[in-house]
Coordinates of C-alpha atoms and ligand atoms in Angstrom, one line a residue:
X1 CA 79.7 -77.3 3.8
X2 CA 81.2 -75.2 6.5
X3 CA 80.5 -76.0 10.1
X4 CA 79.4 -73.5 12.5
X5 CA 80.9 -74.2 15.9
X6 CA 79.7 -71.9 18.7
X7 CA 81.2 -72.2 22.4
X8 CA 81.3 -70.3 25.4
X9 CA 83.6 -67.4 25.6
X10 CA 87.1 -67.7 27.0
X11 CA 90.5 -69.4 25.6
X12 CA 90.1 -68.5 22.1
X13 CA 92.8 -69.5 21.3
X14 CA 93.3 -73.2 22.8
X15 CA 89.5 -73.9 21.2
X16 CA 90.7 -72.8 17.8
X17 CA 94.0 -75.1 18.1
X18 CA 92.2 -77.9 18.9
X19 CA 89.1 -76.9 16.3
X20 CA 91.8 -76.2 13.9
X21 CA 94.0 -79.2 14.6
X22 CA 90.6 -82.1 14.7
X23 CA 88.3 -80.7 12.3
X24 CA 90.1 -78.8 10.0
X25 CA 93.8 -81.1 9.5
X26 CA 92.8 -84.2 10.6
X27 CA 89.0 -84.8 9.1
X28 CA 89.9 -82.3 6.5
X29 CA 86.7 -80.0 7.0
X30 CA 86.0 -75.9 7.0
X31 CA 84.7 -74.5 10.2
X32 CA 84.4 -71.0 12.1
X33 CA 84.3 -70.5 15.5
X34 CA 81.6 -68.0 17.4
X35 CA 80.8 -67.4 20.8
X36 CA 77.3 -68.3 22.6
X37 CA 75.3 -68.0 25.9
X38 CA 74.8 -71.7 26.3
X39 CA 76.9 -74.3 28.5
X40 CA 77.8 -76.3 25.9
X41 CA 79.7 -76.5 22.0
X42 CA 77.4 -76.7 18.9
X43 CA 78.6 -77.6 15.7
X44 CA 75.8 -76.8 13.4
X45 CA 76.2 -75.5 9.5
X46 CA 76.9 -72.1 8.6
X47 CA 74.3 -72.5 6.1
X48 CA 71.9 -73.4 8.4
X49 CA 72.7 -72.2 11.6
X50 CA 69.1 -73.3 13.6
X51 CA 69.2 -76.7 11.3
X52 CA 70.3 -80.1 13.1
X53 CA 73.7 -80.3 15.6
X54 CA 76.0 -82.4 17.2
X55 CA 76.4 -81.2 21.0
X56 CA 79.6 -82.0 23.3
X57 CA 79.6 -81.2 27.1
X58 CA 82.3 -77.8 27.5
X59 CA 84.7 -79.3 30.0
X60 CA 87.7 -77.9 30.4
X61 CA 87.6 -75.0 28.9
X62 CA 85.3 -73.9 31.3
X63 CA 88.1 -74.0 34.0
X64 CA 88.3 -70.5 35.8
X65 CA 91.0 -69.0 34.7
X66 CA 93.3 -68.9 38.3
X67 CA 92.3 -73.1 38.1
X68 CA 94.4 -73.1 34.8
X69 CA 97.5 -75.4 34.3
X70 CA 96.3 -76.4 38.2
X71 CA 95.6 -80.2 39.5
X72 CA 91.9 -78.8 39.5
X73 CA 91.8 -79.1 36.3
X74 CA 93.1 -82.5 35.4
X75 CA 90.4 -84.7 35.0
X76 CA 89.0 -86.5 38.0
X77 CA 89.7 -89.9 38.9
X78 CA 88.5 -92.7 38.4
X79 CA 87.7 -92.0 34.6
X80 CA 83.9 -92.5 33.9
X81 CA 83.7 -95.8 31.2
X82 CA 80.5 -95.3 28.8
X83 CA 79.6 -97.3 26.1
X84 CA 79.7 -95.2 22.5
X85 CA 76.2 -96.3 21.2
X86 CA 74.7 -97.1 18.2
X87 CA 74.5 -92.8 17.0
X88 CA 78.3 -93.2 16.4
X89 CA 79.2 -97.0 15.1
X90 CA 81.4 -97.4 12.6
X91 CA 85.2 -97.3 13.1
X92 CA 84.1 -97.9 16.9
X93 CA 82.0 -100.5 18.1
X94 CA 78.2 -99.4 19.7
X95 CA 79.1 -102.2 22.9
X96 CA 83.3 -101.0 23.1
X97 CA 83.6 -98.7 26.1
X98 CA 85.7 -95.8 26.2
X99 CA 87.2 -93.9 28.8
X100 CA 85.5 -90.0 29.6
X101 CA 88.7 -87.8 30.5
X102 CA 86.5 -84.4 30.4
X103 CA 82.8 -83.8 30.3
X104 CA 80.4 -86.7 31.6
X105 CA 77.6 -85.7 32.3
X106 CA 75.6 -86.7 35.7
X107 CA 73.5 -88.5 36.2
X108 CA 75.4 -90.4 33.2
X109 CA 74.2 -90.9 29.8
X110 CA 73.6 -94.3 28.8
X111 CA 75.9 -94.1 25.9
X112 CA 78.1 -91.4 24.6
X113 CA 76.3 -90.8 21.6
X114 CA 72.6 -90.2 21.7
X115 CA 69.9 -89.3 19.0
X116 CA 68.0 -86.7 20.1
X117 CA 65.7 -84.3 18.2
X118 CA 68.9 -81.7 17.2
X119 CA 70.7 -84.5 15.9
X120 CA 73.4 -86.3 18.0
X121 CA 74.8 -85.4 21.9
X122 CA 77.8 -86.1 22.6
X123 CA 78.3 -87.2 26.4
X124 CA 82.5 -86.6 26.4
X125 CA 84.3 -83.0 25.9
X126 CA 86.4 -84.5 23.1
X127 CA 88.2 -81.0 22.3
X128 CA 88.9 -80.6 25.6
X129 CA 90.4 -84.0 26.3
X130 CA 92.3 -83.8 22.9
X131 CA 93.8 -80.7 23.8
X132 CA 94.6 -82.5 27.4
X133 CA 96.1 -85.2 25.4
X134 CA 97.8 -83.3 22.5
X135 CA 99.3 -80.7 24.7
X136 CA 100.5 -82.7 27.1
X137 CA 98.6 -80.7 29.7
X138 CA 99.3 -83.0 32.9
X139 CA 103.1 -82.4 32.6
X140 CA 102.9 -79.1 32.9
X141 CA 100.4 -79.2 35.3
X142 CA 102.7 -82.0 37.4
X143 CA 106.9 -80.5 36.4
X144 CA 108.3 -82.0 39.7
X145 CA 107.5 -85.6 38.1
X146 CA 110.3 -86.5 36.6
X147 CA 112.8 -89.8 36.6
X148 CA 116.2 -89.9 36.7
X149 CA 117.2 -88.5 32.8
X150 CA 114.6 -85.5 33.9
X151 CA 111.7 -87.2 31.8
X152 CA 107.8 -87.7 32.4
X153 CA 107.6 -90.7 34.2
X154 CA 104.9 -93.5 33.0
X155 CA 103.6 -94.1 36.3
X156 CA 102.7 -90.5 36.7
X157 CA 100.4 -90.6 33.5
X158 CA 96.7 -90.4 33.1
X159 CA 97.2 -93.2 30.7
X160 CA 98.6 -95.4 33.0
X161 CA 97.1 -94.8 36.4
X162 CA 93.7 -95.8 33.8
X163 CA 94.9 -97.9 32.0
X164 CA 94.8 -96.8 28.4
X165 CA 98.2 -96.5 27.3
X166 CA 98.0 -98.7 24.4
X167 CA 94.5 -97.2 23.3
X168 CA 94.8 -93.6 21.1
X169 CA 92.2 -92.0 23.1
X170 CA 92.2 -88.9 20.9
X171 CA 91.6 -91.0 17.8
X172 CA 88.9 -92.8 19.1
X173 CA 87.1 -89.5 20.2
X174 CA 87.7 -88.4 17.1
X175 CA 86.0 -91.6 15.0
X176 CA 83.1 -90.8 17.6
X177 CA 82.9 -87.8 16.6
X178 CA 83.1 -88.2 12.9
X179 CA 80.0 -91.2 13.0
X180 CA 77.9 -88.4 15.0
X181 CA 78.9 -85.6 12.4
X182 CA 78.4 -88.1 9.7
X183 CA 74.9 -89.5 10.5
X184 CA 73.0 -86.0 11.4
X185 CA 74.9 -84.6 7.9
X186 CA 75.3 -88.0 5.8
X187 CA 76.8 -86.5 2.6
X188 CA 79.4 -84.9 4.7
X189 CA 83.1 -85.9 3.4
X190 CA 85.7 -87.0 5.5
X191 CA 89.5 -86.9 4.7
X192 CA 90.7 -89.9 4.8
X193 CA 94.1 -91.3 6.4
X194 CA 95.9 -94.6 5.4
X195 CA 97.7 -96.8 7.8
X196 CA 101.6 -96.1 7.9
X197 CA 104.5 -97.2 9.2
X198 CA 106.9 -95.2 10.1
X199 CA 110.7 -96.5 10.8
X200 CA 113.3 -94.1 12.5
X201 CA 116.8 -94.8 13.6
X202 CA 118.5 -92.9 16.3
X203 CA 122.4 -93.3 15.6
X204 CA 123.9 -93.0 19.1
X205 CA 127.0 -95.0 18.2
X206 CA 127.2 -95.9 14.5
X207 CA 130.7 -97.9 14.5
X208 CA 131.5 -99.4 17.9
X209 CA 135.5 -99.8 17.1
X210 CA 136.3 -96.4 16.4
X211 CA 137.4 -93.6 19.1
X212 CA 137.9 -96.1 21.5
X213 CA 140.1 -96.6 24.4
X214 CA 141.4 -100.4 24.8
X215 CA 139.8 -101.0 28.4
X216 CA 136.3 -99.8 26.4
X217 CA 136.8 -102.6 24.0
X218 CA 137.9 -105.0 26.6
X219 CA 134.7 -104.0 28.2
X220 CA 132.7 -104.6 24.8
X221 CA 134.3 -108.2 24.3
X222 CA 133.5 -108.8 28.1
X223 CA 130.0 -107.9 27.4
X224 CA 129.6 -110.3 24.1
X225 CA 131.3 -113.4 26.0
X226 CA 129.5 -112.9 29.7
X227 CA 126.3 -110.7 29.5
X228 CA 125.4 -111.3 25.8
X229 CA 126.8 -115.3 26.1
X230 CA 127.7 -114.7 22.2
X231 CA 131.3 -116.3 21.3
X232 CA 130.5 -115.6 17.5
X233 CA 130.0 -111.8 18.2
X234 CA 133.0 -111.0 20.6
X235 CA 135.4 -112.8 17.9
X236 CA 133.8 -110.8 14.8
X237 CA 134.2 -107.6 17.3
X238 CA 137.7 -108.6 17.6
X239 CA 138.0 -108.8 14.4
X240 CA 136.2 -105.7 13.5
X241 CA 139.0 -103.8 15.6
X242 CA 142.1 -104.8 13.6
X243 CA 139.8 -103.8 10.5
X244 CA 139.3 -100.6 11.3
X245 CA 142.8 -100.0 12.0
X246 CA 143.0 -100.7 8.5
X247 CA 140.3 -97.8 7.5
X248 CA 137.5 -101.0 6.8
X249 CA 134.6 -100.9 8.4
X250 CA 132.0 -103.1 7.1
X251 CA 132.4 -105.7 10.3
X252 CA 131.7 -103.5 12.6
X253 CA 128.9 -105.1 15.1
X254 CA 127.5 -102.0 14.9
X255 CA 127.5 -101.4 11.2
X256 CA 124.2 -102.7 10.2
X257 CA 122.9 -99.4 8.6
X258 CA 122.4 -101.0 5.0
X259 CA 120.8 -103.5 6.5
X260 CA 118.5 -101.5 7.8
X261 CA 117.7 -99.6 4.5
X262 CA 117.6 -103.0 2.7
X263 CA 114.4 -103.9 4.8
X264 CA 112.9 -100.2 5.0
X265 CA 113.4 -100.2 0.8
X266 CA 111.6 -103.8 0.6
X267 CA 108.5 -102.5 2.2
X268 CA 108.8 -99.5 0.3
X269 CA 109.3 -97.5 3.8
X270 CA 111.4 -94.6 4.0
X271 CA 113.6 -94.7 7.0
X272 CA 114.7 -91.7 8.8
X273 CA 118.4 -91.7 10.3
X274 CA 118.9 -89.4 13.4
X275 CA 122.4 -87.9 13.8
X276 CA 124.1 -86.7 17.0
X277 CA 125.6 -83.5 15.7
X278 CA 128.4 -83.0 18.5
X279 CA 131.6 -84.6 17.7
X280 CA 133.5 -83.3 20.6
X281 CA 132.5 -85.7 23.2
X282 CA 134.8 -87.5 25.4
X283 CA 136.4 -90.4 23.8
X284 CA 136.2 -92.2 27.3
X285 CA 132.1 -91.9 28.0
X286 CA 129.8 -95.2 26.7
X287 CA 128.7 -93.6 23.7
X288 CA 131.4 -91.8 21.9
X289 CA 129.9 -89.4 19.1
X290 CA 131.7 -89.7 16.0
X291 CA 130.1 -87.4 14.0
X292 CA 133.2 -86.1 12.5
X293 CA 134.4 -89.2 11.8
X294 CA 134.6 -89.0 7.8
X295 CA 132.8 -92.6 7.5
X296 CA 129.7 -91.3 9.5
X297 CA 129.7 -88.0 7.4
X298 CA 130.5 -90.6 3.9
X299 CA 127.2 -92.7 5.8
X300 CA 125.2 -90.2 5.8
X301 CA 125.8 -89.3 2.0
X302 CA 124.5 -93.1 1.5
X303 CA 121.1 -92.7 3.6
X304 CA 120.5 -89.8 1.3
X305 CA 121.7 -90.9 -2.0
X306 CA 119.5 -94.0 -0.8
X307 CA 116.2 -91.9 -0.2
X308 CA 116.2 -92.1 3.1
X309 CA 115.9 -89.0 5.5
X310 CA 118.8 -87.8 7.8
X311 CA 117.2 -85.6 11.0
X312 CA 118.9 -84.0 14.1
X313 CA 119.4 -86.3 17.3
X314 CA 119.6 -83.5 19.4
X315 CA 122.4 -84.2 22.6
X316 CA 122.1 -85.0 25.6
X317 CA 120.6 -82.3 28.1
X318 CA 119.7 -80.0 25.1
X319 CA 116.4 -80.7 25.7
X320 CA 116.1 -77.1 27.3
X321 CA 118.6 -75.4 25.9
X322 CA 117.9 -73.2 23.2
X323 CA 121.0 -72.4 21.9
X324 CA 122.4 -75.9 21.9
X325 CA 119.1 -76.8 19.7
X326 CA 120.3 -74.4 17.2
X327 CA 124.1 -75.0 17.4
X328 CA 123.3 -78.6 16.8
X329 CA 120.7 -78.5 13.7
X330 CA 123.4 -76.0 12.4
X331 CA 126.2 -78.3 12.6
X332 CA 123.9 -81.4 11.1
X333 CA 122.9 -78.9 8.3
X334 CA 126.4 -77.9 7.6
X335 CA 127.5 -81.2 7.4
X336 CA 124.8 -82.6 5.5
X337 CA 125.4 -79.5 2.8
X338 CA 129.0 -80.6 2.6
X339 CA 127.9 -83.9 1.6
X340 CA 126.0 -82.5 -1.3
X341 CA 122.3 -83.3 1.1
X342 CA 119.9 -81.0 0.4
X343 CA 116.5 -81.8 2.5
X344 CA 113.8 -79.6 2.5
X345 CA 112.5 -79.6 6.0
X346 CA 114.6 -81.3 8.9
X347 CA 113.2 -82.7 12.3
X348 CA 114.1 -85.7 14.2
X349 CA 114.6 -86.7 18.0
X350 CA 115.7 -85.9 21.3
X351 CA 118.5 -88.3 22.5
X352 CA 117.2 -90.7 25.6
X353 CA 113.7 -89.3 24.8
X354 CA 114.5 -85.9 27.1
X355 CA 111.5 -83.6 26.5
X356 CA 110.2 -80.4 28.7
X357 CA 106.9 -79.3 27.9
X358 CA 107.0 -76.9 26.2
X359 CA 110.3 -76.0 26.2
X360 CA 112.0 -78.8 24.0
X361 CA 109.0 -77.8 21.3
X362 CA 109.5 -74.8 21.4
X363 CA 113.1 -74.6 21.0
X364 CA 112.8 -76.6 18.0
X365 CA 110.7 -74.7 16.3
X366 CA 112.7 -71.7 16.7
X367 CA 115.7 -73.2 15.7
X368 CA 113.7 -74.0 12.2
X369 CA 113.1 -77.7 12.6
X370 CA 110.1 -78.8 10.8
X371 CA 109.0 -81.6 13.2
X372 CA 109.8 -83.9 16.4
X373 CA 109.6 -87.1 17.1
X374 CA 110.3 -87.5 20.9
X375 CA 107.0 -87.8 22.8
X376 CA 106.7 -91.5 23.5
X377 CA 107.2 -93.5 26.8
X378 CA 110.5 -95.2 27.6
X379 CA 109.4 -97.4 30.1
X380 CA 106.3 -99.1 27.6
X381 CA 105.1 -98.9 23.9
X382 CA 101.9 -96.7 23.4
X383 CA 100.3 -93.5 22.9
X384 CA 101.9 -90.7 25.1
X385 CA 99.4 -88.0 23.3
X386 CA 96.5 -90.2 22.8
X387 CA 96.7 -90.4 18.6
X388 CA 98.7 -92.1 16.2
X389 CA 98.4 -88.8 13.5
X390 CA 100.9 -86.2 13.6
X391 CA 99.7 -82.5 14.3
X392 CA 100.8 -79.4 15.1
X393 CA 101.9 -78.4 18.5
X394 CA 100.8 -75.9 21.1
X395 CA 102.3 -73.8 23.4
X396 CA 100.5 -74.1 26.4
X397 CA 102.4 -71.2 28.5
X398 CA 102.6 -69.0 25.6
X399 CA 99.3 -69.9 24.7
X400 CA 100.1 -70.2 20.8
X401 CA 100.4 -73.1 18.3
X402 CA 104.3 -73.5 17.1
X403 CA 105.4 -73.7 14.1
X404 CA 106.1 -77.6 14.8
X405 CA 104.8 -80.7 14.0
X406 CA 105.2 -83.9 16.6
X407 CA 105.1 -87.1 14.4
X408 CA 103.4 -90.6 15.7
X409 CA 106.2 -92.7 17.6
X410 CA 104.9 -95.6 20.1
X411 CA 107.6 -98.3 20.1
X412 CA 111.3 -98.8 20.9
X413 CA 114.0 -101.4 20.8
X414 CA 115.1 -100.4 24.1
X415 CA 111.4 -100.2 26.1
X416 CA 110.4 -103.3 24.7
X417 CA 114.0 -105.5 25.7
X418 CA 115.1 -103.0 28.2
X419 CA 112.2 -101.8 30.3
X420 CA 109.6 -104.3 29.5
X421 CA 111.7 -107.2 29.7
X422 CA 110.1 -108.7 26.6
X423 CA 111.1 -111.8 25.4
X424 CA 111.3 -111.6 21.0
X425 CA 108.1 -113.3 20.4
X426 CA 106.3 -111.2 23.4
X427 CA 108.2 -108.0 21.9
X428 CA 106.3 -108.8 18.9
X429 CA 103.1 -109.5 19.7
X430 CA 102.9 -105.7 21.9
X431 CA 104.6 -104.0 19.1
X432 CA 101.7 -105.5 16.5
X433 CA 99.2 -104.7 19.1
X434 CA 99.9 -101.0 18.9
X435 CA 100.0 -101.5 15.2
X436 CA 96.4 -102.6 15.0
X437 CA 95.2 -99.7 16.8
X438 CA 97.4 -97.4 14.4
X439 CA 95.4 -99.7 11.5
X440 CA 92.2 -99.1 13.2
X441 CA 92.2 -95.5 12.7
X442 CA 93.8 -94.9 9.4
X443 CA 97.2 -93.7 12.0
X444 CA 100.9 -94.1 11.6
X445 CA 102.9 -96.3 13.4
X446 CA 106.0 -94.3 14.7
X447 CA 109.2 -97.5 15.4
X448 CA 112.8 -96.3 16.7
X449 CA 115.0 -98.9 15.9
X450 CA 118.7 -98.5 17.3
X451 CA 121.5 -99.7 14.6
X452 CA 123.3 -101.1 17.8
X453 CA 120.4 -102.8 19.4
X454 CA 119.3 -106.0 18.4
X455 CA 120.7 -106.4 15.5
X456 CA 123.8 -108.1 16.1
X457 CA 123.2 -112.0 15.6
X458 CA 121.3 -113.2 12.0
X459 CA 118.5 -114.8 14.8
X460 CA 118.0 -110.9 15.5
X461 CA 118.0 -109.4 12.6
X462 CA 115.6 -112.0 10.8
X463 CA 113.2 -111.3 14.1
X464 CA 113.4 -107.5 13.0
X465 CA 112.7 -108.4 8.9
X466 CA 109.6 -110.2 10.3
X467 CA 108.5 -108.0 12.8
X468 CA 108.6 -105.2 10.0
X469 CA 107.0 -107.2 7.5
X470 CA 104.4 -107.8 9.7
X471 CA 103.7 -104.6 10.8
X472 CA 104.2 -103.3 6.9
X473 CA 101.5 -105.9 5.9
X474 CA 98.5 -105.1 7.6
Ligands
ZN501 ZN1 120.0 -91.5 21.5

């Protein structure tokens, strides 16, 4: 079966992206693209082109063209709420309601899936609100937002000003559409995804003894006694000093990167370790880079020899520079070869989460990285493109796909304790929250864990075993 998708004429190549990226990679199906005279997008089969269809509204790419990448064509709020109907139960429920960023038709349809004599209409542009969502269009469309690290901020989001932040959008258009394309064509087959987790680990500062001046430590050891209110950990931190005078590092507070792998490996979960690849940092800042250090270049011969991945954490303020992109993946690769690593593809993550659309992409994919793993919020958990699957990413000022894949990431250590102000047992129960709706859709649950974050005290790192077995589980 091939499906026949006919649209109105004009950004050719954003509709194929999209086409390529929902249909083709992510419900595994053939499809061609032709233009038509109507309104609206048809996806009928090639081998019977007059036969039965499923109908969406054509939303945004019906935008004028001088209205492109403009506030007039960010959808308009608030966000219509319909109810997805009985034509397209199944993953979704016919009562559950689901926000309309493009395309609602009005007077509204009662539900967003009807029967009608073609076969099912769809009341929601869902490849134009993906490609809203996948592309990040809004922070192109608003640049000046940013906070004080030059990100996106929350606030300014679609997701949050609506309220859908911990809802994958995209995937849930996506189900609706499959149970639409499924019940007019019932022997149609559908690939199928399997819940995963997915565990990272950005290694800002893997030993915190090393490289440091005395009135640093003194400032640890004030932190473990006063902020931290942990006797037991500023006495092991002394210790840990006079250790690695001696060349041992195994006591090292920060240290905890077998540990780590031990609870990855008993979930059979391959964890991905993120290196900064600058080792010329000043000895004096809060996060001193070691990555010359022969024990960080000895670690990363263990994550490897261990199965694990080692990827790029790309500096800070690289995020849109180009040639510090490259010099860094170079240096990571260099190292990594010395070690006797040899990984077939590389990605990883922007430090602090610093991302320019499309800039950051698209300097990654020139410098040869195979995939990122940056486009999450820092202030919350949830789903900054709208999906829990990874896809391939589009350039929308260049107007072309890269050759770049973003991978699912929704929660962190630091937004859950730092910006949420969770407590551990609330800190779980968001993070498992997010991993239901990754389970719901057959997604990927995308975790950074810090080595240096909670994970100092037993209490915390048996809170992280059960929180990963939990999440590993369902
Ligand atoms: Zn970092």
């Amino acid at each position: 079966m091939t499906l026949l998708v006919s649209a109105p004429a004009g950004y050719q190549e954003e509709r194929r992206y999209v086409l390529g990226v929902v249909l083709g990679d992510w419900l595994g199906l053939d499809w061609s693209l032709v233009t038509h005279e109507r309104p609206d997008v048809r996806i009928g089969l090639a081998e019977d082109p007059d036969g039965a269809a499923v109908t969406t509204p054509d939303a945004l790419f019906s935008t004028a063209p001088d209205q492109w990448l403009t506030d007039s064509a960010l959808p308009s709020r608030p966000l219509p709420r319909r109810r997805v109907g009985q034509a397209a139960a199944g993953v979704l429920d016919a009562e559950e309601q689901l926000p309309v960023l493009y395309g609602g038709s009005s007077p509204p349809s009662a539900n967003l899936a009807e029967q009608c004599e073609q076969g099912v209409r769809l009341d929601v542009d869902v490849f134009g609100s993906a490609f809203a969502m996948l592309t990040r269009y809004e922070e192109v469309v608003m640049a000046a937002a940013r906070d004080t690290y030059d990100r996106f901020p929350l606030a300014s989001t679609l997701a949050f000003a609506e309220g859908f932040v911990e809802s994958p959008v995209v995937d849930a258009y996506v189900a609706l559409l499959a149970a639409a394309l499924g019940r007019v064509w019932p022997r149609m087959e559908f690939r199928r995804h399997r819940y995963q987790v997915m565990l990272t680990h950005d290694v800002d500062d893997p030993l915190s003894t090393v490289g440091r001046r005395p009135r640093m430590l003194a400032r640890q050891f004030a932190g473990d006694l006063v902020r931290r209110r942990d006797v037991g950990l500023a006495l092991r931190r002394v210790r840990a000093v006079v250790d690695a005078r001696r060349g041992r590092y195994d006591t090292d507070p920060n240290n905890t990167f077998e540990f780590l792998m031990d609870v990855s490996e008993r979930h059979s979960l391959r964890s991905s370790f993120y290196f900064l690849a600058r080792g010329d940092a000043d000895p004096a800042a809060p996060r001193y880079q070691l990555f010359d250090h022969p024990w960080v270049q000895d670690l990363m011969r263990r994550v490897h020899r261990r199965g694990h991945e080692i990827g790029l954490h790309a500096g800070f303020g690289t995020y849109r520079d180009a040639a510090a992109t490259a010099e860094e993946f170079d240096r990571l690769r260099t190292a990594a070869e010395g070690q006797g690593i040899a990984q077939e593809s590389w990605g990883g993550r922007q430090h602090y989460l610093q991302w320019r659309n499309p800039h950051t992409w698209r300097n990654w994919g020139a410098a040869g990285l195979k995939y990122d793993c940056s486009v999450a919020f820092s202030e919350a958990v949830g789903f900054r493109t709208g999906t829990s699957r990874e896809f391939p990413v589009f350039d929308l000022l260049a107007r072309t796909p890269l050759d770049l894949v973003e991978k699912p990431f929704q929660v962190m250590d630091v937004s859950l304790f730092g910006h949420m102000s969770l407590v551990p047992d609330d800190a779980a129960r968001a993070t498992l929250r997010i991993a239901q709706q990754c389970r719901r859709y057959g997604g990927t649950i995308g975790i950074l864990w810090h080595n240096d974050e909670v994970l100092r005290t037993a209490r915390e790192k048996h809170w992280y075993e059960e929180l990963i077995a939990t999440v590993a589980a369902l």
